[in-house]
CSV table of C-alpha atoms and ligand atoms in Angstrom, one decimal:
chain,number,residue,atom,x,y,z
A,1,MET,CA,24.1,4.7,17.1
A,2,GLU,CA,22.1,2.2,20.2
A,3,ASN,CA,19.0,-0.4,17.9
A,4,LYS,CA,15.4,1.1,18.1
A,5,PRO,CA,12.6,-1.9,18.6
A,6,LYS,CA,11.1,-2.8,14.9
A,7,LEU,CA,7.8,-1.3,14.4
A,8,VAL,CA,5.8,-3.4,11.5
A,9,ILE,CA,3.2,-0.9,9.9
A,10,SER,CA,0.5,-2.5,6.6
A,11,THR,CA,-1.3,0.4,5.7
A,12,GLY,CA,-3.9,0.2,2.9
A,13,ALA,CA,-6.4,2.1,1.4
A,14,GLY,CA,-7.6,3.9,4.5
A,15,MET,CA,-4.3,5.2,5.0
A,16,SER,CA,-4.6,7.6,1.5
A,17,ALA,CA,-8.2,8.3,2.5
A,18,GLU,CA,-7.6,11.6,3.9
A,19,SER,CA,-5.3,12.0,0.5
A,20,GLY,CA,-8.6,12.2,-1.5
A,21,ILE,CA,-7.2,8.8,-2.8
A,22,ASN,CA,-10.8,6.2,-3.5
A,23,THR,CA,-10.3,3.4,-1.0
A,24,PHE,CA,-12.8,0.3,-2.4
A,25,ARG,CA,-15.3,-1.3,-0.6
A,26,ASP,CA,-16.8,2.2,1.3
A,27,ASN,CA,-20.1,3.6,0.3
A,28,GLY,CA,-18.3,5.8,-2.8
A,29,GLY,CA,-15.6,3.1,-2.7
A,30,LEU,CA,-14.1,2.3,-6.4
A,31,TRP,CA,-15.4,-1.1,-6.8
A,32,GLU,CA,-18.9,0.6,-6.7
A,33,ASN,CA,-17.7,2.3,-10.5
A,34,TYR,CA,-15.3,-0.4,-11.3
A,35,ASP,CA,-16.0,-4.5,-11.8
A,36,VAL,CA,-13.0,-5.6,-10.4
A,37,MET,CA,-12.1,-8.3,-13.2
A,38,GLU,CA,-12.1,-6.0,-15.5
A,39,VAL,CA,-10.1,-3.2,-14.9
A,40,ALA,CA,-7.3,-5.5,-11.7
A,41,SER,CA,-6.8,-9.1,-12.7
A,42,ALA,CA,-4.9,-11.1,-14.7
A,43,GLU,CA,-7.8,-11.9,-17.2
A,44,GLY,CA,-9.6,-8.7,-17.8
A,45,PHE,CA,-5.8,-7.7,-18.6
A,46,ALA,CA,-6.1,-10.5,-21.2
A,47,ARG,CA,-9.3,-9.5,-22.4
A,48,ASN,CA,-9.4,-6.1,-23.1
A,49,PRO,CA,-5.7,-4.2,-22.2
A,50,GLY,CA,-6.9,-0.8,-23.3
A,51,LEU,CA,-9.7,0.3,-21.0
A,52,VAL,CA,-6.3,-1.6,-17.8
A,53,HIS,CA,-4.6,1.2,-19.4
A,54,LYS,CA,-6.9,3.5,-18.5
A,55,PHE,CA,-8.2,3.4,-15.6
A,56,TYR,CA,-4.4,3.4,-14.5
A,57,ASN,CA,-3.5,6.0,-16.5
A,58,ASP,CA,-6.9,8.2,-14.1
A,59,ARG,CA,-5.6,7.0,-11.1
A,60,ARG,CA,-2.3,7.9,-11.8
A,61,LYS,CA,-3.8,11.9,-13.2
A,62,GLU,CA,-5.0,11.0,-9.2
A,63,LEU,CA,-2.6,10.2,-7.7
A,64,VAL,CA,0.0,13.6,-9.3
A,65,LYS,CA,-2.4,15.5,-7.7
A,66,ALA,CA,-2.8,13.5,-3.8
A,67,HIS,CA,-0.4,14.6,-1.5
A,68,PRO,CA,0.4,12.3,2.0
A,69,ASN,CA,-1.3,13.5,4.8
A,70,LEU,CA,-1.0,13.6,8.7
A,71,GLY,CA,-1.2,10.3,9.1
A,72,HIS,CA,1.1,9.7,6.9
A,73,MET,CA,3.4,12.2,8.3
A,74,GLY,CA,3.3,11.0,11.9
A,75,LEU,CA,4.7,7.6,9.8
A,76,VAL,CA,7.8,9.8,9.6
A,77,GLU,CA,8.0,11.2,13.2
A,78,LEU,CA,8.1,7.5,14.5
A,79,GLU,CA,10.9,7.1,12.9
A,80,LYS,CA,12.8,9.3,15.3
A,81,TYR,CA,11.9,7.0,18.3
A,82,PHE,CA,11.9,3.7,15.8
A,83,ASP,CA,13.1,1.5,13.4
A,84,VAL,CA,9.9,1.4,11.0
A,85,TYR,CA,8.8,-0.7,8.4
A,86,VAL,CA,6.0,0.3,5.9
A,87,ILE,CA,4.4,-2.8,4.6
A,88,THR,CA,1.6,-0.9,2.0
A,89,GLN,CA,-1.1,-3.1,-0.3
A,90,ASN,CA,-1.3,0.4,-1.6
A,91,VAL,CA,0.0,1.5,-5.1
A,92,ASP,CA,0.5,5.2,-4.6
A,93,ASP,CA,3.5,6.8,-3.3
A,94,LEU,CA,2.4,8.6,-0.4
A,95,HIS,CA,4.7,7.2,2.2
A,96,GLU,CA,7.4,7.6,0.0
A,97,ARG,CA,6.6,11.8,-0.6
A,98,ALA,CA,5.9,11.7,3.3
A,99,GLY,CA,9.5,10.9,3.7
A,100,SER,CA,9.1,7.0,4.6
A,101,LYS,CA,12.4,5.6,3.9
A,102,ASN,CA,11.3,1.4,4.2
A,103,VAL,CA,8.1,1.0,2.1
A,104,LEU,CA,7.8,-2.7,1.1
A,105,HIS,CA,4.7,-2.6,-2.3
A,106,LEU,CA,2.6,-5.8,-1.8
A,107,HIS,CA,0.3,-4.9,-4.9
A,108,GLY,CA,2.4,-3.3,-6.6
A,109,GLU,CA,3.3,0.9,-7.4
A,110,LEU,CA,1.0,3.2,-9.9
A,111,MET,CA,3.5,5.0,-10.9
A,112,LYS,CA,6.1,2.6,-12.5
A,113,VAL,CA,5.2,0.6,-15.6
A,114,ARG,CA,7.3,-2.9,-16.2
A,115,THR,CA,7.8,-5.3,-19.1
A,116,ILE,CA,5.4,-7.7,-20.0
A,117,ASN,CA,7.8,-10.4,-20.2
A,118,PRO,CA,10.8,-10.9,-18.3
A,119,PRO,CA,13.4,-10.4,-17.8
A,120,TYR,CA,11.0,-7.6,-16.5
A,121,LYS,CA,12.5,-4.4,-16.2
A,122,VAL,CA,10.7,-1.8,-14.4
A,123,TYR,CA,10.7,1.8,-15.0
A,124,ARG,CA,9.4,5.0,-12.9
A,125,LEU,CA,6.8,7.4,-15.2
A,126,GLU,CA,7.6,11.5,-14.7
A,127,GLU,CA,4.9,13.9,-15.5
A,128,GLY,CA,4.3,14.9,-18.0
A,129,ASN,CA,4.1,10.8,-19.3
A,130,LEU,CA,1.6,9.6,-17.3
A,131,GLU,CA,0.3,8.0,-20.2
A,132,THR,CA,0.0,4.2,-21.0
A,133,SER,CA,-1.4,2.0,-23.6
A,134,PRO,CA,-1.9,-1.9,-25.2
A,135,GLU,CA,1.0,0.0,-27.8
A,136,SER,CA,3.2,1.9,-25.1
A,137,THR,CA,7.1,-0.4,-25.4
A,138,ASP,CA,10.8,0.5,-23.9
A,139,SER,CA,13.5,1.8,-25.7
A,140,GLU,CA,14.4,-1.9,-26.9
A,141,GLY,CA,10.5,-2.6,-28.1
A,142,ARG,CA,9.2,-3.9,-25.7
A,143,HIS,CA,5.8,-3.9,-24.9
A,144,LEU,CA,4.6,-1.8,-21.5
A,145,ARG,CA,2.2,-3.3,-18.8
A,146,PRO,CA,1.6,-0.9,-14.9
A,147,HIS,CA,3.6,-2.5,-12.5
A,148,ILE,CA,0.6,-3.8,-10.5
A,149,VAL,CA,-0.4,-7.1,-9.1
A,150,PHE,CA,-3.3,-7.5,-10.3
A,151,PHE,CA,-6.0,-10.1,-8.9
A,152,GLN,CA,-5.2,-13.7,-9.5
A,153,GLU,CA,-1.6,-13.2,-10.2
A,154,ALA,CA,1.1,-13.3,-7.2
A,155,VAL,CA,2.0,-11.4,-5.2
A,156,PRO,CA,6.5,-11.3,-5.1
A,157,GLU,CA,7.0,-9.8,-1.7
A,158,ILE,CA,4.6,-11.2,0.4
A,159,GLU,CA,7.9,-13.7,2.0
A,160,ASN,CA,9.3,-10.4,2.1
A,161,ALA,CA,6.7,-9.0,4.2
A,162,ILE,CA,5.4,-12.5,6.5
A,163,LYS,CA,9.9,-12.2,7.5
A,164,LEU,CA,9.9,-8.4,8.8
A,165,THR,CA,6.2,-9.0,10.5
A,166,GLU,CA,7.6,-11.9,11.7
A,167,GLN,CA,11.4,-9.8,13.6
A,168,ALA,CA,8.4,-7.0,14.8
A,169,ASP,CA,8.6,-5.0,18.0
A,170,ILE,CA,5.4,-3.9,17.7
A,171,PHE,CA,2.9,-4.2,15.4
A,172,VAL,CA,0.6,-2.0,13.5
A,173,VAL,CA,-2.3,-2.6,10.8
A,174,ILE,CA,-3.6,1.5,9.6
A,175,GLY,CA,-6.9,1.2,7.4
A,176,THR,CA,-7.3,-1.9,6.1
A,177,SER,CA,-10.3,-4.5,5.6
A,178,LEU,CA,-8.3,-6.6,6.2
A,179,ALA,CA,-10.5,-8.7,2.8
A,180,VAL,CA,-8.5,-9.6,0.5
A,181,TYR,CA,-5.3,-11.8,1.1
A,182,PRO,CA,-1.9,-12.8,0.8
A,183,ALA,CA,-1.8,-9.5,2.8
A,184,ALA,CA,-4.1,-10.1,5.5
A,185,SER,CA,-2.2,-13.1,6.6
A,186,LEU,CA,0.0,-10.7,7.9
A,187,LEU,CA,-1.4,-10.8,11.2
A,188,HIS,CA,-0.8,-13.5,11.9
A,189,TYR,CA,3.0,-14.5,12.0
A,190,VAL,CA,2.9,-11.3,14.6
A,191,ARG,CA,5.0,-13.1,17.9
A,192,PRO,CA,2.7,-13.9,20.6
A,193,GLY,CA,2.9,-10.8,22.8
A,194,VAL,CA,4.3,-8.7,20.3
A,195,PRO,CA,1.5,-5.7,20.7
A,196,ILE,CA,-1.1,-5.3,17.6
A,197,TYR,CA,-2.7,-2.3,17.0
A,198,TYR,CA,-5.3,-1.7,14.7
A,199,ILE,CA,-6.2,2.0,13.6
A,200,ASP,CA,-9.4,2.3,11.7
A,201,PRO,CA,-12.7,3.7,11.7
A,202,HIS,CA,-14.7,1.3,10.4
A,203,PRO,CA,-12.5,-1.5,12.0
A,204,ALA,CA,-13.3,-5.1,11.2
A,205,ALA,CA,-13.9,-8.2,13.0
A,206,VAL,CA,-9.8,-8.4,14.4
A,207,PRO,CA,-8.3,-11.3,17.1
A,208,SER,CA,-9.2,-9.9,20.9
A,209,GLY,CA,-6.0,-8.2,22.4
A,210,VAL,CA,-5.1,-6.1,19.7
A,211,ARG,CA,-6.0,-2.5,20.2
A,212,VAL,CA,-8.6,-0.7,18.3
A,213,ILE,CA,-8.1,3.1,17.9
A,214,LYS,CA,-11.6,3.4,16.0
A,215,LYS,CA,-10.3,6.2,14.4
A,216,GLY,CA,-9.3,7.9,11.1
A,217,ALA,CA,-5.2,7.7,9.9
A,218,SER,CA,-4.4,11.5,10.9
A,219,GLU,CA,-6.2,11.3,14.1
A,220,GLY,CA,-4.9,7.1,14.8
A,221,VAL,CA,-2.1,8.2,14.2
A,222,ALA,CA,-2.0,10.8,16.2
A,223,GLN,CA,-2.9,9.3,19.5
A,224,LEU,CA,-0.5,5.9,18.1
A,225,ILE,CA,2.3,8.5,18.4
A,226,ASP,CA,1.5,9.9,22.1
A,227,GLU,CA,0.7,6.2,23.3
A,228,LEU,CA,4.3,4.6,21.5
A,229,THR,CA,6.2,7.9,22.1
A,230,ARG,CA,5.5,8.8,25.6
A,231,GLY,CA,8.6,8.6,28.3
A,232,LYS,CA,10.2,9.0,25.5
A,233,LYS,CA,9.9,12.7,24.2
B,1,LIG,N1,-8.6,6.7,7.7
B,1,LIG,C1,-8.1,5.3,8.0
B,1,LIG,N2,-8.6,4.3,7.3
B,1,LIG,C2,-10.3,4.7,7.2
B,1,LIG,C3,-10.3,6.0,6.8
B,1,LIG,C4,-9.6,6.7,7.4
B,1,LIG,N3,-10.1,8.1,6.9
B,1,LIG,N4,-11.7,5.6,5.8
B,1,LIG,C5,-11.5,4.8,5.3
B,1,LIG,N5,-11.3,3.8,6.0
B,1,LIG,C6,-11.2,2.3,6.6
B,1,LIG,C7,-12.6,1.4,6.0
B,1,LIG,O1,-12.5,1.0,7.3
B,1,LIG,C8,-12.2,0.5,5.5
B,1,LIG,O2,-11.7,-1.0,6.7
B,1,LIG,O3,-9.9,2.2,4.8
B,1,LIG,C9,-10.4,0.1,4.7
B,1,LIG,C10,-10.5,0.9,3.4
B,1,LIG,O4,-11.0,-1.0,2.3
B,1,LIG,P1,-10.8,-1.3,1.5
B,1,LIG,O5,-11.6,0.0,0.6
B,1,LIG,O6,-11.2,-2.7,1.4
B,1,LIG,O7,-9.2,-1.3,1.1
B,1,LIG,P2,-8.1,-2.8,1.0
B,1,LIG,O8,-8.3,-3.2,2.0
B,1,LIG,O9,-6.6,-1.5,1.2
B,1,LIG,O10,-8.1,-3.1,-0.1
B,1,LIG,C11,-6.9,-4.1,-0.4
B,1,LIG,O11,-8.1,-4.6,-2.0
B,1,LIG,O12,-8.9,-4.2,-4.2
B,1,LIG,C12,-7.8,-4.7,-3.9
B,1,LIG,O13,-5.8,-3.8,-4.3
B,1,LIG,C13,-6.8,-4.4,-3.9
B,1,LIG,O14,-4.5,-3.6,-2.4
B,1,LIG,C14,-6.4,-3.4,-2.2
B,1,LIG,C15,-6.7,-4.9,-1.8
């Protein structure tokens, strides 16, 4: 099979907005209703683990009712023409459920829990067993926590994400305010001359030369497919 160009796509909460999943910093975003330091930071987890478990239990129960949107499906369509790698800040599993084959989660995965202490063991939660608490343990009696990267914690997958970004022949950013590092720094690892697209209805400031598509994910990805596959169909 001929080598397809490598298309690397970095997605944020806006990718899942049309699936009914709240973003963080838009009007009505998650951080308007919760104190991020209480429910999504290492300090908050140490101080009140029960509150943190409940926060993620609630988001998990919402997630199982949500479905991938046309934006997620469009990224799967692009796999016909490109070697597609998705690097996501999102903890939902909507890219996987849409059929994306290569998904790298920078901030963890909502449907998974892991042992609190190393060696880490990761478990996938199934419907009907979506809630955890500070008392939750695995079969070896090891206490469990959400498999989420909290604020104040390292982002183990960032090195892999940078390597992928450095290999991109085309780089696309979708639905992120580019407010959180190190995820927001990926843009700077794209090789000179490699085209960069940014799909967002309220785009953050980006370097000149980035092709901004000021649309939501579904419409924006449809336009991207049209632009990237012109003459390939
Ligand atoms: N389609 C595409 N983008 C959208 C849509 C949509 N329908 N609706 C909103 N957006 C855009 C907003 O304009 C904004 O730029 O999605 C972005 C959401 O930004 P944030 O809420 O800051 O989400 P994100 O950038 O993913 O946050 C990064 O912060 O709290 C942490 O760990 C959390 O991964 C998260 C990180």
